[in-house]
Backbone as XML, in Angstrom:
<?xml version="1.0"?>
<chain id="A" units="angstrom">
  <residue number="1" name="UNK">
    <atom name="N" x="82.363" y="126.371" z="74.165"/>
    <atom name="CA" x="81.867" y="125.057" z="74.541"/>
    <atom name="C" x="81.713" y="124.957" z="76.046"/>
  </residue>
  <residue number="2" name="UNK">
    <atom name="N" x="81.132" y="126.390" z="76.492"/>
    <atom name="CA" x="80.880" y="126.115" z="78.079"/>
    <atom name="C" x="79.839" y="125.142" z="78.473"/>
  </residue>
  <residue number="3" name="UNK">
    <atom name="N" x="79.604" y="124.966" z="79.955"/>
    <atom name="CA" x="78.451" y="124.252" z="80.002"/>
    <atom name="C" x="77.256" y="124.738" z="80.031"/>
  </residue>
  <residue number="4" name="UNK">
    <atom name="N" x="76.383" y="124.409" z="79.646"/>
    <atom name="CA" x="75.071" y="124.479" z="80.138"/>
    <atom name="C" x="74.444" y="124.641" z="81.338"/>
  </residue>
  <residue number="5" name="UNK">
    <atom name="N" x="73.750" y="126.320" z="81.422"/>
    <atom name="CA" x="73.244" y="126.236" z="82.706"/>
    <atom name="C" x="72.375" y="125.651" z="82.781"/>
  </residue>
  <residue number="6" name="UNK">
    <atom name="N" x="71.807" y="125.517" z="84.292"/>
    <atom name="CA" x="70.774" y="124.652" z="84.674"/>
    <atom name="C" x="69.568" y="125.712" z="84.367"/>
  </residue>
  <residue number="7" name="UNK">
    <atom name="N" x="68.619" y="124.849" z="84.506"/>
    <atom name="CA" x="67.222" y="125.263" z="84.287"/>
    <atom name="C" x="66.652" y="125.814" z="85.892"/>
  </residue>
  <residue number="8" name="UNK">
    <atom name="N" x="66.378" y="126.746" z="86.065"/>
    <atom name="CA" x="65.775" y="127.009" z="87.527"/>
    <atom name="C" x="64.870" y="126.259" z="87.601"/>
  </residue>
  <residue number="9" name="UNK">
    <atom name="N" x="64.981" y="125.883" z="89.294"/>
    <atom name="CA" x="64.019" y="124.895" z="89.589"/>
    <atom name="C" x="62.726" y="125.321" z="90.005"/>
  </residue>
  <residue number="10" name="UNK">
    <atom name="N" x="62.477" y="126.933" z="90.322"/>
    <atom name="CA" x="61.466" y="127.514" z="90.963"/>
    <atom name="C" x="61.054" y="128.160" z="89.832"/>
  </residue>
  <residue number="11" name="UNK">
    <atom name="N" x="59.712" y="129.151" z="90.358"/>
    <atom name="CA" x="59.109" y="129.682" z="89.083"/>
    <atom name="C" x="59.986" y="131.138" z="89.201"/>
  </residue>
  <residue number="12" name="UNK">
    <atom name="N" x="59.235" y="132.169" z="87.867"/>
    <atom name="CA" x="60.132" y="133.466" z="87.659"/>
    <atom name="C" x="60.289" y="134.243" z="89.408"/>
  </residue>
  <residue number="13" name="UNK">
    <atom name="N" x="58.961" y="134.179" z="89.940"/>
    <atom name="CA" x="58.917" y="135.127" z="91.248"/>
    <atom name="C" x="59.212" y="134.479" z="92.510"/>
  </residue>
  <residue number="14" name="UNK">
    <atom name="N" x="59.722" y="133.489" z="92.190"/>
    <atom name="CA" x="60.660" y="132.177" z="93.831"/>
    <atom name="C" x="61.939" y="132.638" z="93.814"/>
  </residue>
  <residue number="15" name="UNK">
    <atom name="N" x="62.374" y="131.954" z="94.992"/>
    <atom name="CA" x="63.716" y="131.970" z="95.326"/>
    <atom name="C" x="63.783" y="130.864" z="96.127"/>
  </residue>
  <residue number="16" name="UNK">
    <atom name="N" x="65.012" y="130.741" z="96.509"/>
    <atom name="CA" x="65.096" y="129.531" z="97.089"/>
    <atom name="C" x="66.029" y="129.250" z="97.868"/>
  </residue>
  <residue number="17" name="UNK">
    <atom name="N" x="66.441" y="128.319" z="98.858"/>
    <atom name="CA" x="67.409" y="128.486" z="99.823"/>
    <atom name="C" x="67.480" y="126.577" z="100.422"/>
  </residue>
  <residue number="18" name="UNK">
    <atom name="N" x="68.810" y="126.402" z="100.840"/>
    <atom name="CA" x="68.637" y="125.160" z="101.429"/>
    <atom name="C" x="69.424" y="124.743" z="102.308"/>
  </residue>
  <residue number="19" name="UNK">
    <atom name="N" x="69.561" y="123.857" z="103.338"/>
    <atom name="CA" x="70.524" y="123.256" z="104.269"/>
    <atom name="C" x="70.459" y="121.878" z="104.473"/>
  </residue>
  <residue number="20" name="UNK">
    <atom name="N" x="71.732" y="121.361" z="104.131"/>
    <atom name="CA" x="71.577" y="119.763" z="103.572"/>
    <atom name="C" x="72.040" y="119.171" z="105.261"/>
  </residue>
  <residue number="21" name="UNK">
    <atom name="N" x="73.055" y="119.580" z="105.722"/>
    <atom name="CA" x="73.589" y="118.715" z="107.255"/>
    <atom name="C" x="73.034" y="119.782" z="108.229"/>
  </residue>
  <residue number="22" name="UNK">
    <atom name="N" x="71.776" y="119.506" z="108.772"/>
    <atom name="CA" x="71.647" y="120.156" z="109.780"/>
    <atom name="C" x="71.670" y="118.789" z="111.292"/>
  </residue>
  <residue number="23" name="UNK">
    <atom name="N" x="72.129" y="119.322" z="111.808"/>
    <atom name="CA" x="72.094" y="118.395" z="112.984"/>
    <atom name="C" x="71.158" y="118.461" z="114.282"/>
  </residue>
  <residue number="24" name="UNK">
    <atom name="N" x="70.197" y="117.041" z="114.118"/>
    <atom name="CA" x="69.120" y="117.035" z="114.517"/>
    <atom name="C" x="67.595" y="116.265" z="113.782"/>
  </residue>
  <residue number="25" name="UNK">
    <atom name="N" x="66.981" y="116.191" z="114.358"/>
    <atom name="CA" x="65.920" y="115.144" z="113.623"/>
    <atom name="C" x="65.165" y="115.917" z="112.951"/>
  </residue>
  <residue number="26" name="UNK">
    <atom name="N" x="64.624" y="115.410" z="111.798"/>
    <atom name="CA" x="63.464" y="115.591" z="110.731"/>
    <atom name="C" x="62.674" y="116.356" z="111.630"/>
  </residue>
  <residue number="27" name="UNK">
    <atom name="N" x="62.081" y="115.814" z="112.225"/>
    <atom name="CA" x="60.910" y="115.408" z="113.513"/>
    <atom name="C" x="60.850" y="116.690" z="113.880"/>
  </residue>
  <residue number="28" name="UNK">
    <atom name="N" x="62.139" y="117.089" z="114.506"/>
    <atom name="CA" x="61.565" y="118.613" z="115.766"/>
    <atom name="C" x="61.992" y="119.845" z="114.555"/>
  </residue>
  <residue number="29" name="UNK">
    <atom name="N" x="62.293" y="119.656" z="113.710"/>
    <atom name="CA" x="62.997" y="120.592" z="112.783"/>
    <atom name="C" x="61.806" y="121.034" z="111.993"/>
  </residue>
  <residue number="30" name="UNK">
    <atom name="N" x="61.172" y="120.197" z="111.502"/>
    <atom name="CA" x="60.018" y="120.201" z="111.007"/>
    <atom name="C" x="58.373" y="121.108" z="112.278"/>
  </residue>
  <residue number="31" name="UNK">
    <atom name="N" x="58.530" y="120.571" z="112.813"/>
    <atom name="CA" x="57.960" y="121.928" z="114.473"/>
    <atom name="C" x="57.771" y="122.941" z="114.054"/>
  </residue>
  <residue number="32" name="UNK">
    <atom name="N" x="59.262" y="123.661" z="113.875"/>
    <atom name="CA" x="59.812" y="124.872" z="113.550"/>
    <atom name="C" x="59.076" y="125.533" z="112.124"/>
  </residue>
  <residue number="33" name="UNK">
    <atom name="N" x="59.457" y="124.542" z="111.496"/>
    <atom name="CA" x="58.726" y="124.839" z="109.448"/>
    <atom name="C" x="57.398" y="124.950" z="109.502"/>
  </residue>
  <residue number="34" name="UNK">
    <atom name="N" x="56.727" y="124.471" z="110.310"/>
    <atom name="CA" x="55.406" y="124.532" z="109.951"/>
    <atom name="C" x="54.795" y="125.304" z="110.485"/>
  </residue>
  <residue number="35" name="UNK">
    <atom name="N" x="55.812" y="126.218" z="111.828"/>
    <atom name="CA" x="55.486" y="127.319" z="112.052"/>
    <atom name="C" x="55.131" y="128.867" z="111.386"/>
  </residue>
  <residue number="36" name="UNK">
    <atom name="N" x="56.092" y="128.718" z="110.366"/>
    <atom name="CA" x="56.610" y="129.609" z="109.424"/>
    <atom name="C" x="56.029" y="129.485" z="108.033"/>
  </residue>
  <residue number="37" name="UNK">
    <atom name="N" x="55.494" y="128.288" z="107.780"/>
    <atom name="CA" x="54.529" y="128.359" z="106.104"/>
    <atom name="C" x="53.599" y="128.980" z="106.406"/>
  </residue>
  <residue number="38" name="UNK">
    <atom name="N" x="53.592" y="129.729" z="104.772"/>
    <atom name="CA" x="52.450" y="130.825" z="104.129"/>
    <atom name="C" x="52.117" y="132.137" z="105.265"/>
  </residue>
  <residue number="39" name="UNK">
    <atom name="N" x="53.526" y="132.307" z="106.196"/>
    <atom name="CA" x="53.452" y="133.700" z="106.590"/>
    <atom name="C" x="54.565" y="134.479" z="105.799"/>
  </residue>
  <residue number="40" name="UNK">
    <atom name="N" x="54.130" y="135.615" z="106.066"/>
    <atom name="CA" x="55.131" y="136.946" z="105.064"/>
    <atom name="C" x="56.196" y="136.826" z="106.029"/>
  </residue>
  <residue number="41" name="UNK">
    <atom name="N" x="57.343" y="136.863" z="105.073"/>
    <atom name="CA" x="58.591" y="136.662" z="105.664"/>
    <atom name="C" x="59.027" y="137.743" z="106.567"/>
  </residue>
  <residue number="42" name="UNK">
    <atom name="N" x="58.574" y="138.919" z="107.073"/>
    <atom name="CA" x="59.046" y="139.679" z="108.584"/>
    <atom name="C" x="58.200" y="138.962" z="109.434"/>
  </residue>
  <residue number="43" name="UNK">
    <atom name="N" x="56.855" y="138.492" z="109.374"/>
    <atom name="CA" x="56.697" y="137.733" z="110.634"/>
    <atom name="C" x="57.213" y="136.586" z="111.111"/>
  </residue>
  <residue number="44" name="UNK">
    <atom name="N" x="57.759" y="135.956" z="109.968"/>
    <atom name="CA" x="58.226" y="134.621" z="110.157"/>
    <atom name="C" x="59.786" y="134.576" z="110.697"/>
  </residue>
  <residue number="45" name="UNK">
    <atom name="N" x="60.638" y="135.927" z="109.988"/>
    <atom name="CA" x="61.462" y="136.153" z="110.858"/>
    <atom name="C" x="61.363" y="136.069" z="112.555"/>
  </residue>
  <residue number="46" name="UNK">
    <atom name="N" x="60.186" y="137.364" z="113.070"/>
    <atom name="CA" x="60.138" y="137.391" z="114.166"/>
    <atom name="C" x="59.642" y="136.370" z="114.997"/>
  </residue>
  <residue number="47" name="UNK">
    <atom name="N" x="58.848" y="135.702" z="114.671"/>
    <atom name="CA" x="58.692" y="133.951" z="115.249"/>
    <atom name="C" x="59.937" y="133.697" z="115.378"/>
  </residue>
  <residue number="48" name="UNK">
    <atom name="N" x="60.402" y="133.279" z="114.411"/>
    <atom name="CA" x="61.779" y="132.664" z="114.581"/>
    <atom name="C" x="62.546" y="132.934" z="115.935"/>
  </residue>
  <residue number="49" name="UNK">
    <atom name="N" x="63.214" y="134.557" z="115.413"/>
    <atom name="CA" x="63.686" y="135.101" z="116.438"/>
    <atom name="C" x="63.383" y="134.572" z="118.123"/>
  </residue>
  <residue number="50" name="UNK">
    <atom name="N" x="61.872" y="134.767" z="118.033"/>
    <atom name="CA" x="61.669" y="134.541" z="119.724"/>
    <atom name="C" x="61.298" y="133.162" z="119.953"/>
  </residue>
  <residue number="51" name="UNK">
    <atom name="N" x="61.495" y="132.092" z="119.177"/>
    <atom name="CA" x="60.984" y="130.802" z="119.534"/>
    <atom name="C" x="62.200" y="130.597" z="120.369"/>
  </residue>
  <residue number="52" name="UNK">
    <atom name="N" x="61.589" y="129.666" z="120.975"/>
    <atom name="CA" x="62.600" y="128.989" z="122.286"/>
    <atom name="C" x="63.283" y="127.549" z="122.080"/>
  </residue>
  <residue number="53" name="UNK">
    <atom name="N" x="62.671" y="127.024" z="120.525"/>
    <atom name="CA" x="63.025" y="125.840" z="119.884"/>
    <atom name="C" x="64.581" y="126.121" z="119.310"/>
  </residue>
  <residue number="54" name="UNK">
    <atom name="N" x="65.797" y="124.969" z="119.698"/>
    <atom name="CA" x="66.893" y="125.223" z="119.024"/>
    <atom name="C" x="66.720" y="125.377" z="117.577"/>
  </residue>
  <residue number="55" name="UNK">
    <atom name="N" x="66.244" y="124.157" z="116.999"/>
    <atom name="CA" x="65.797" y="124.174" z="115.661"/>
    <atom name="C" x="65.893" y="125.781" z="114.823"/>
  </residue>
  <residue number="56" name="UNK">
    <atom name="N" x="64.917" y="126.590" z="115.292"/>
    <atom name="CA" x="64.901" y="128.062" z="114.982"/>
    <atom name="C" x="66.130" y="128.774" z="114.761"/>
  </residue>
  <residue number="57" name="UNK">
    <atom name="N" x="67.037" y="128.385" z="114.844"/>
    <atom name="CA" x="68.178" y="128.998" z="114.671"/>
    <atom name="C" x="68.678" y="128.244" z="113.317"/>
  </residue>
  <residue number="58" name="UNK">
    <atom name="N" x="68.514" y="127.447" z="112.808"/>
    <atom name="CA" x="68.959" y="126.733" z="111.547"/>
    <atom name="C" x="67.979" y="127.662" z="110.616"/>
  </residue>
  <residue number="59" name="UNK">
    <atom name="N" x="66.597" y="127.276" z="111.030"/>
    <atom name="CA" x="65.853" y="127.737" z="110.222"/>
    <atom name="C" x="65.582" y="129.351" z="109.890"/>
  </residue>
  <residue number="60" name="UNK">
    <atom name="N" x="66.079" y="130.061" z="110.772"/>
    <atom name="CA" x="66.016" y="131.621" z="110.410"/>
    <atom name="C" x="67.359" y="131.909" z="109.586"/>
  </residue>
  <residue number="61" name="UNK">
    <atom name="N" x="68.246" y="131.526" z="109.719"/>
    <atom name="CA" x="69.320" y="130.996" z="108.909"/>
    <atom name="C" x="69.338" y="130.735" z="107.541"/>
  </residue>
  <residue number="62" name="UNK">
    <atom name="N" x="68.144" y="129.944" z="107.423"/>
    <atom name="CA" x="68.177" y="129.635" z="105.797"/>
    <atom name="C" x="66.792" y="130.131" z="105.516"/>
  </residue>
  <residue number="63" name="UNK">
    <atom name="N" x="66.206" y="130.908" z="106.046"/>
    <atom name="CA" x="65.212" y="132.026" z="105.883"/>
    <atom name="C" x="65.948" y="133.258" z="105.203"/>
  </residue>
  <residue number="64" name="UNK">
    <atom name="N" x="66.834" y="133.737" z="106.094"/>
    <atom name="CA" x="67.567" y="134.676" z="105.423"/>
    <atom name="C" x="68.371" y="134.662" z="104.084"/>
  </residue>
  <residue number="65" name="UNK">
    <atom name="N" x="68.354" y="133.504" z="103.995"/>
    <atom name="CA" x="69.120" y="133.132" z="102.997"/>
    <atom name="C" x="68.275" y="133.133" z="101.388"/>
  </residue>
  <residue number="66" name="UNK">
    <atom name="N" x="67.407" y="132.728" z="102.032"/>
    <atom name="CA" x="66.162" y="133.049" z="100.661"/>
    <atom name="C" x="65.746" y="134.260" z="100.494"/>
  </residue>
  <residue number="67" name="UNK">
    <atom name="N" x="65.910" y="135.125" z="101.873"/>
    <atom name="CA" x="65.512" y="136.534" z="101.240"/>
    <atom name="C" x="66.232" y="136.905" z="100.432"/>
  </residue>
  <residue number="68" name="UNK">
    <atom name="N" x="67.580" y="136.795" z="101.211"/>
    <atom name="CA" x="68.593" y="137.480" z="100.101"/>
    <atom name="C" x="69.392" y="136.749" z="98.805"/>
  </residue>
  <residue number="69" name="UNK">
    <atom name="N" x="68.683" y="135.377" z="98.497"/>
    <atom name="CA" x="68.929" y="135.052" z="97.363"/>
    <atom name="C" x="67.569" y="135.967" z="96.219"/>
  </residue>
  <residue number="70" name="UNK">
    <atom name="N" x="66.198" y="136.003" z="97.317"/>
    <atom name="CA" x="65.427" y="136.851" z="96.355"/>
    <atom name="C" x="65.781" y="138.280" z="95.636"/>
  </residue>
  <residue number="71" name="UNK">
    <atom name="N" x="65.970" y="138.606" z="96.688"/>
    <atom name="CA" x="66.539" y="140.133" z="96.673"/>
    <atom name="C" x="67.682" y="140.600" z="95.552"/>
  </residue>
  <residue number="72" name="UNK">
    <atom name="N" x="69.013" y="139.744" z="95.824"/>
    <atom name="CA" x="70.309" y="139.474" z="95.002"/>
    <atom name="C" x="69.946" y="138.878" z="93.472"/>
  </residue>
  <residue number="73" name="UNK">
    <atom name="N" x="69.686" y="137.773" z="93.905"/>
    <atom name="CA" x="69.840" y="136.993" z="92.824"/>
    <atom name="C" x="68.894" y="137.089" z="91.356"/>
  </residue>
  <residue number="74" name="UNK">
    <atom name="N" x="67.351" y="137.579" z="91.703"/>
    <atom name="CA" x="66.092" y="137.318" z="91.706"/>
    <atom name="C" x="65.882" y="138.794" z="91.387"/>
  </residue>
  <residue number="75" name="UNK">
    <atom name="N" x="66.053" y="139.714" z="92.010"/>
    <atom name="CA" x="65.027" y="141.476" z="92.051"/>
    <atom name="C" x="63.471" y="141.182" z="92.192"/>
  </residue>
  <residue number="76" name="UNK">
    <atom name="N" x="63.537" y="140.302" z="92.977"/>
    <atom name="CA" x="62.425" y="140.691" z="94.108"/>
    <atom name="C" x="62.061" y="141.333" z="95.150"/>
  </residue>
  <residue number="77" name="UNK">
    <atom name="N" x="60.937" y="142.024" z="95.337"/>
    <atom name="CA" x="61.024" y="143.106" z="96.217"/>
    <atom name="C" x="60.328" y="142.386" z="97.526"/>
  </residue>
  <residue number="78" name="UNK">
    <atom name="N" x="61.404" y="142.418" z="98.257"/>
    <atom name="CA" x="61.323" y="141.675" z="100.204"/>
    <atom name="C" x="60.316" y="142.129" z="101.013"/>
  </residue>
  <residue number="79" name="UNK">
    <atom name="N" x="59.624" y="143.662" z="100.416"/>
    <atom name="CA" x="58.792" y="143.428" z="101.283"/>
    <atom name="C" x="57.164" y="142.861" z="101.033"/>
  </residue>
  <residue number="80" name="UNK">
    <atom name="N" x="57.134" y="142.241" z="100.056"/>
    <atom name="CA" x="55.922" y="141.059" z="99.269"/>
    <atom name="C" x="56.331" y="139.629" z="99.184"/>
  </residue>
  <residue number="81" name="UNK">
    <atom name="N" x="57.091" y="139.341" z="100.174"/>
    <atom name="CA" x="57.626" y="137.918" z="100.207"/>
    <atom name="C" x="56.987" y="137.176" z="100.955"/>
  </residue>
  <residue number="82" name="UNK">
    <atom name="N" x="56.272" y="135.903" z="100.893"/>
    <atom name="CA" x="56.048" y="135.001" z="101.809"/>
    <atom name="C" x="56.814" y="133.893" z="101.619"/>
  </residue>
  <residue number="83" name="UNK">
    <atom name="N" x="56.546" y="132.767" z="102.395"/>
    <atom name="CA" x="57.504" y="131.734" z="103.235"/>
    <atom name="C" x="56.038" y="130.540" z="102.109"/>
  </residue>
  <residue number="84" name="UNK">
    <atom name="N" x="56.630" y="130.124" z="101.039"/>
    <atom name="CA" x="55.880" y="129.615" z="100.088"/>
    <atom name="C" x="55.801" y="128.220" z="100.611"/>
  </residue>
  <residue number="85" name="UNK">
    <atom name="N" x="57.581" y="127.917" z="100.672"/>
    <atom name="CA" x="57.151" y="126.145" z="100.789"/>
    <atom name="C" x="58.721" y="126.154" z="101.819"/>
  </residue>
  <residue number="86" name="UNK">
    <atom name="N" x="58.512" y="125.081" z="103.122"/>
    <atom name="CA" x="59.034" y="124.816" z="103.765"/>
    <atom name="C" x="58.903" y="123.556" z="104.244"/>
  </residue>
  <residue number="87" name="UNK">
    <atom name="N" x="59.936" y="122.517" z="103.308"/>
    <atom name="CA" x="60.062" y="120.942" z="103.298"/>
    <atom name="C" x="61.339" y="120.689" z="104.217"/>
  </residue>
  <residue number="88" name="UNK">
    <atom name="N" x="61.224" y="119.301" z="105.083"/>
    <atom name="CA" x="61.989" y="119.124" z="105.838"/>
    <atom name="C" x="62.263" y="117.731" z="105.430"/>
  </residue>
  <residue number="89" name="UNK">
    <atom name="N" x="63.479" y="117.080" z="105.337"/>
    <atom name="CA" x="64.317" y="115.602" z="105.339"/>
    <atom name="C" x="64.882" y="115.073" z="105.506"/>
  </residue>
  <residue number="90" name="UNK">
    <atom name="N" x="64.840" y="113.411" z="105.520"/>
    <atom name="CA" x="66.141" y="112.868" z="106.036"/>
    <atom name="C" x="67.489" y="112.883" z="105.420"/>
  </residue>
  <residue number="91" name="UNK">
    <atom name="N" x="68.681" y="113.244" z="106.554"/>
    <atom name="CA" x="69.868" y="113.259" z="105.218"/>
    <atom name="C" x="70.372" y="111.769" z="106.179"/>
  </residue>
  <residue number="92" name="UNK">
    <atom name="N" x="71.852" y="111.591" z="106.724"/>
    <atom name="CA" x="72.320" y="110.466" z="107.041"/>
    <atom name="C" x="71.956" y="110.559" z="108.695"/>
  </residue>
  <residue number="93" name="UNK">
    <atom name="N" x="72.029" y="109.635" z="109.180"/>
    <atom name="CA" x="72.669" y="109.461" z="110.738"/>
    <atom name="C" x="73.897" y="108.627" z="111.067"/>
  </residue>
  <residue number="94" name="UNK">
    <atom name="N" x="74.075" y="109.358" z="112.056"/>
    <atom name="CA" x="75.558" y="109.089" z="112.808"/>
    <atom name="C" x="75.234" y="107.547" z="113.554"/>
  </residue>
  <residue number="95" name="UNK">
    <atom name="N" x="75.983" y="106.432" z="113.595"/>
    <atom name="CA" x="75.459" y="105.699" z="114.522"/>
    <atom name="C" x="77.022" y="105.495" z="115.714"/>
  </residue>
  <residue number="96" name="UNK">
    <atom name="N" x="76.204" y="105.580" z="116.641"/>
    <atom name="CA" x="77.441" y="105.232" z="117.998"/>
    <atom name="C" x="76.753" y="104.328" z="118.701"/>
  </residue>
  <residue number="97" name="UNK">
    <atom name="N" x="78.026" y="103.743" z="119.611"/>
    <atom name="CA" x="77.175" y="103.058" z="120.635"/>
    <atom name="C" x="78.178" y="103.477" z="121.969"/>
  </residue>
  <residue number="98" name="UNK">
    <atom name="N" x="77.330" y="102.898" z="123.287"/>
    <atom name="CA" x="77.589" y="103.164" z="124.619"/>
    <atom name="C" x="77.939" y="101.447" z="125.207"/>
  </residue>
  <residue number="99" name="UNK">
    <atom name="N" x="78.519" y="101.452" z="125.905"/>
    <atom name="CA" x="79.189" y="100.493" z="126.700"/>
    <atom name="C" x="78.291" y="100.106" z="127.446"/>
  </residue>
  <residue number="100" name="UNK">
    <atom name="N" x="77.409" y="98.736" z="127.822"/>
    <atom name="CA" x="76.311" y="98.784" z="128.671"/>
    <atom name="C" x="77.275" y="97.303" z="129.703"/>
  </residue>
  <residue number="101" name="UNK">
    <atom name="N" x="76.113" y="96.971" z="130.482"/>
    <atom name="CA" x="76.554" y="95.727" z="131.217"/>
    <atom name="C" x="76.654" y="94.620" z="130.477"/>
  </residue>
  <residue number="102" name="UNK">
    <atom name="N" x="77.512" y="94.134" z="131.070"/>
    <atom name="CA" x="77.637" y="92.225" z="130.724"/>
    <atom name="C" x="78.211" y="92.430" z="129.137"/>
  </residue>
  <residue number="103" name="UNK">
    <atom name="N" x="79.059" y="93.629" z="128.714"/>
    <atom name="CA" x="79.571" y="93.378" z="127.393"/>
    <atom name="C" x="78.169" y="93.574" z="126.253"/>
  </residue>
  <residue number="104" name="UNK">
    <atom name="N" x="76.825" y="93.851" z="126.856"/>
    <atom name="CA" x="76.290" y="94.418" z="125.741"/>
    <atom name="C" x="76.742" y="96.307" z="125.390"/>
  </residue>
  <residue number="105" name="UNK">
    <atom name="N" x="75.621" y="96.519" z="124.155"/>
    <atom name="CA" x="76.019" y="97.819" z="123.790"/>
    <atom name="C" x="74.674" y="98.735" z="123.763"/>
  </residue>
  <residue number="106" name="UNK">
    <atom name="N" x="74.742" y="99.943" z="123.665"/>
    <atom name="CA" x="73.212" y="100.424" z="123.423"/>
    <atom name="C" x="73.745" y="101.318" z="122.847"/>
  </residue>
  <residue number="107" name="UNK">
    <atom name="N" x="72.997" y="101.517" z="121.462"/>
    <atom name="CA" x="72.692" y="101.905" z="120.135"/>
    <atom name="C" x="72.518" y="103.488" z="120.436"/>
  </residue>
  <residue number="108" name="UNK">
    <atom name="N" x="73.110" y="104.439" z="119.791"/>
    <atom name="CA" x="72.795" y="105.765" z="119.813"/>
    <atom name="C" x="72.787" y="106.220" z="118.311"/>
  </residue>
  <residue number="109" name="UNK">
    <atom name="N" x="71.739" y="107.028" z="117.731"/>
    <atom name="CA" x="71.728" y="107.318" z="116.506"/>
    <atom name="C" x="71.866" y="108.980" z="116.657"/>
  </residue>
  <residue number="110" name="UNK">
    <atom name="N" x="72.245" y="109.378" z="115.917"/>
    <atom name="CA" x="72.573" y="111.127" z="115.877"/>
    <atom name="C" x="71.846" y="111.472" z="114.556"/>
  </residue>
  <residue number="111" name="UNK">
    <atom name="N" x="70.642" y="112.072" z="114.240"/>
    <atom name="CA" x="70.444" y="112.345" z="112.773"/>
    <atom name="C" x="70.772" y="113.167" z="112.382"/>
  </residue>
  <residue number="112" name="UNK">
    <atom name="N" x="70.702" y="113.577" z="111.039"/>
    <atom name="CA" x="70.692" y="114.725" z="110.204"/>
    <atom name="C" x="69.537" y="115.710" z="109.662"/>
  </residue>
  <residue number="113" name="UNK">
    <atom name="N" x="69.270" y="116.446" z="109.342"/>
    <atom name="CA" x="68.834" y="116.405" z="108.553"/>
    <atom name="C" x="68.225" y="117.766" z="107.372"/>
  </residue>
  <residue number="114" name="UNK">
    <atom name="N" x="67.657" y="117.695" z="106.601"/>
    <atom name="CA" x="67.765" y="119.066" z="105.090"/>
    <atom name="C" x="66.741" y="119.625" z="105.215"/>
  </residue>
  <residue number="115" name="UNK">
    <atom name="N" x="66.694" y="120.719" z="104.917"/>
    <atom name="CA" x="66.030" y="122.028" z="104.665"/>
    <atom name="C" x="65.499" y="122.835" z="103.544"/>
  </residue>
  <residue number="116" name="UNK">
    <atom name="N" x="64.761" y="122.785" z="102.996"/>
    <atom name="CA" x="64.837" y="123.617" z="101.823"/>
    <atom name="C" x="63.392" y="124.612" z="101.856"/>
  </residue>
  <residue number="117" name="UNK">
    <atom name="N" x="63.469" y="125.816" z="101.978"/>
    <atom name="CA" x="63.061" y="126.939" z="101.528"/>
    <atom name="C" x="62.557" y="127.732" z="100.656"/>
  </residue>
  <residue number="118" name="UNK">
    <atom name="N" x="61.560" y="128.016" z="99.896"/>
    <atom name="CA" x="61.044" y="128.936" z="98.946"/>
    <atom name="C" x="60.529" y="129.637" z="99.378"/>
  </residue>
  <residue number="119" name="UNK">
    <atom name="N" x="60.690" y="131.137" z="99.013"/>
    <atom name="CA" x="60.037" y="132.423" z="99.354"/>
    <atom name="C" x="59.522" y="132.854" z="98.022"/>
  </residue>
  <residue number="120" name="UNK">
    <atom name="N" x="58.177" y="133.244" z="98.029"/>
    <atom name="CA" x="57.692" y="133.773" z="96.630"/>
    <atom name="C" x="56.889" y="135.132" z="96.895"/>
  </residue>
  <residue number="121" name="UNK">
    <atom name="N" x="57.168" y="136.159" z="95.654"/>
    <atom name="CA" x="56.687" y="137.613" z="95.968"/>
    <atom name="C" x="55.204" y="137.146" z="95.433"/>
  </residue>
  <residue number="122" name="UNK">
    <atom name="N" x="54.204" y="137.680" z="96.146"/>
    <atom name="CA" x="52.945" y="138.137" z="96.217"/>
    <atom name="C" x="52.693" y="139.251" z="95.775"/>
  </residue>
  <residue number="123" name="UNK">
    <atom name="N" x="51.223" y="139.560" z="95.007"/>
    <atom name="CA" x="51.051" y="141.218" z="94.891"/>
    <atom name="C" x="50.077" y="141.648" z="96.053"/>
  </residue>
  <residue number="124" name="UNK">
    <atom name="N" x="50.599" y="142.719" z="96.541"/>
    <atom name="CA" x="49.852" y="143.230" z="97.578"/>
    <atom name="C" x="48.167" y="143.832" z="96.903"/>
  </residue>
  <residue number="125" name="UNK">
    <atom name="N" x="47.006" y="143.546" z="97.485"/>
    <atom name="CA" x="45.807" y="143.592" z="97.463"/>
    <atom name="C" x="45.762" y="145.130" z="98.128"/>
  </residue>
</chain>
């Protein structure tokens, strides 16, 4: 009377990868992702690698992470992988505030935010 696995959410030749608290906005994180859709995943590595955007470091992160959920999990072969779908979202924000004059305050928000990743094998032409 075990449970029931889940149904994969991707098709037979996806994989998939995700990061729910990344710290930092939708906004510039997203920069980064749209750098990296529908290229084959060694170039998108090496973008990564040399971008000068912090962001890039989350995101090569959970790049890798889809390879090697493909690879592991999947027996997909890494070197027919592209960077399928790369969605970016809001998770929570932090709210603080700063001490201003005359007893007002000024509002500081810290966001969050998620990641999710699909790499899918291609047949080479």
């Amino acid at each position: 009377m075990g449970k029931q696995a889940n149904a994969r959410r991707v098709a037979d030749n996806e994989a998939l990868a995700t990061a729910t608290m990344l710290r930092g906005s939708p906004q510039k994180l997203n920069l980064v992702a749209q750098q990296i859709r529908g290229m084959k995943v060694e170039k998108a590595l090496a973008a990564l690698t040399f971008s000068h955007k912090k962001a890039a470091i989350d995101v090569k992160k959970v790049l890798e992470s889809a390879i090697a959920n493909a690879e592991n999990n999947h027996n997909l072969d890494v070197d027919s992988l592209i960077v399928a779908e790369a969605s970016v979202g809001k998770a929570l924000t932090m709210k603080r505030f700063r001490a201003r004059a005359r007893g007002r305050t000024g509002k500081i928000l810290k966001p969050f935010s998620r990641l999710r990743i699909v790499v899918r094998e291609v047949e080479e032409n």
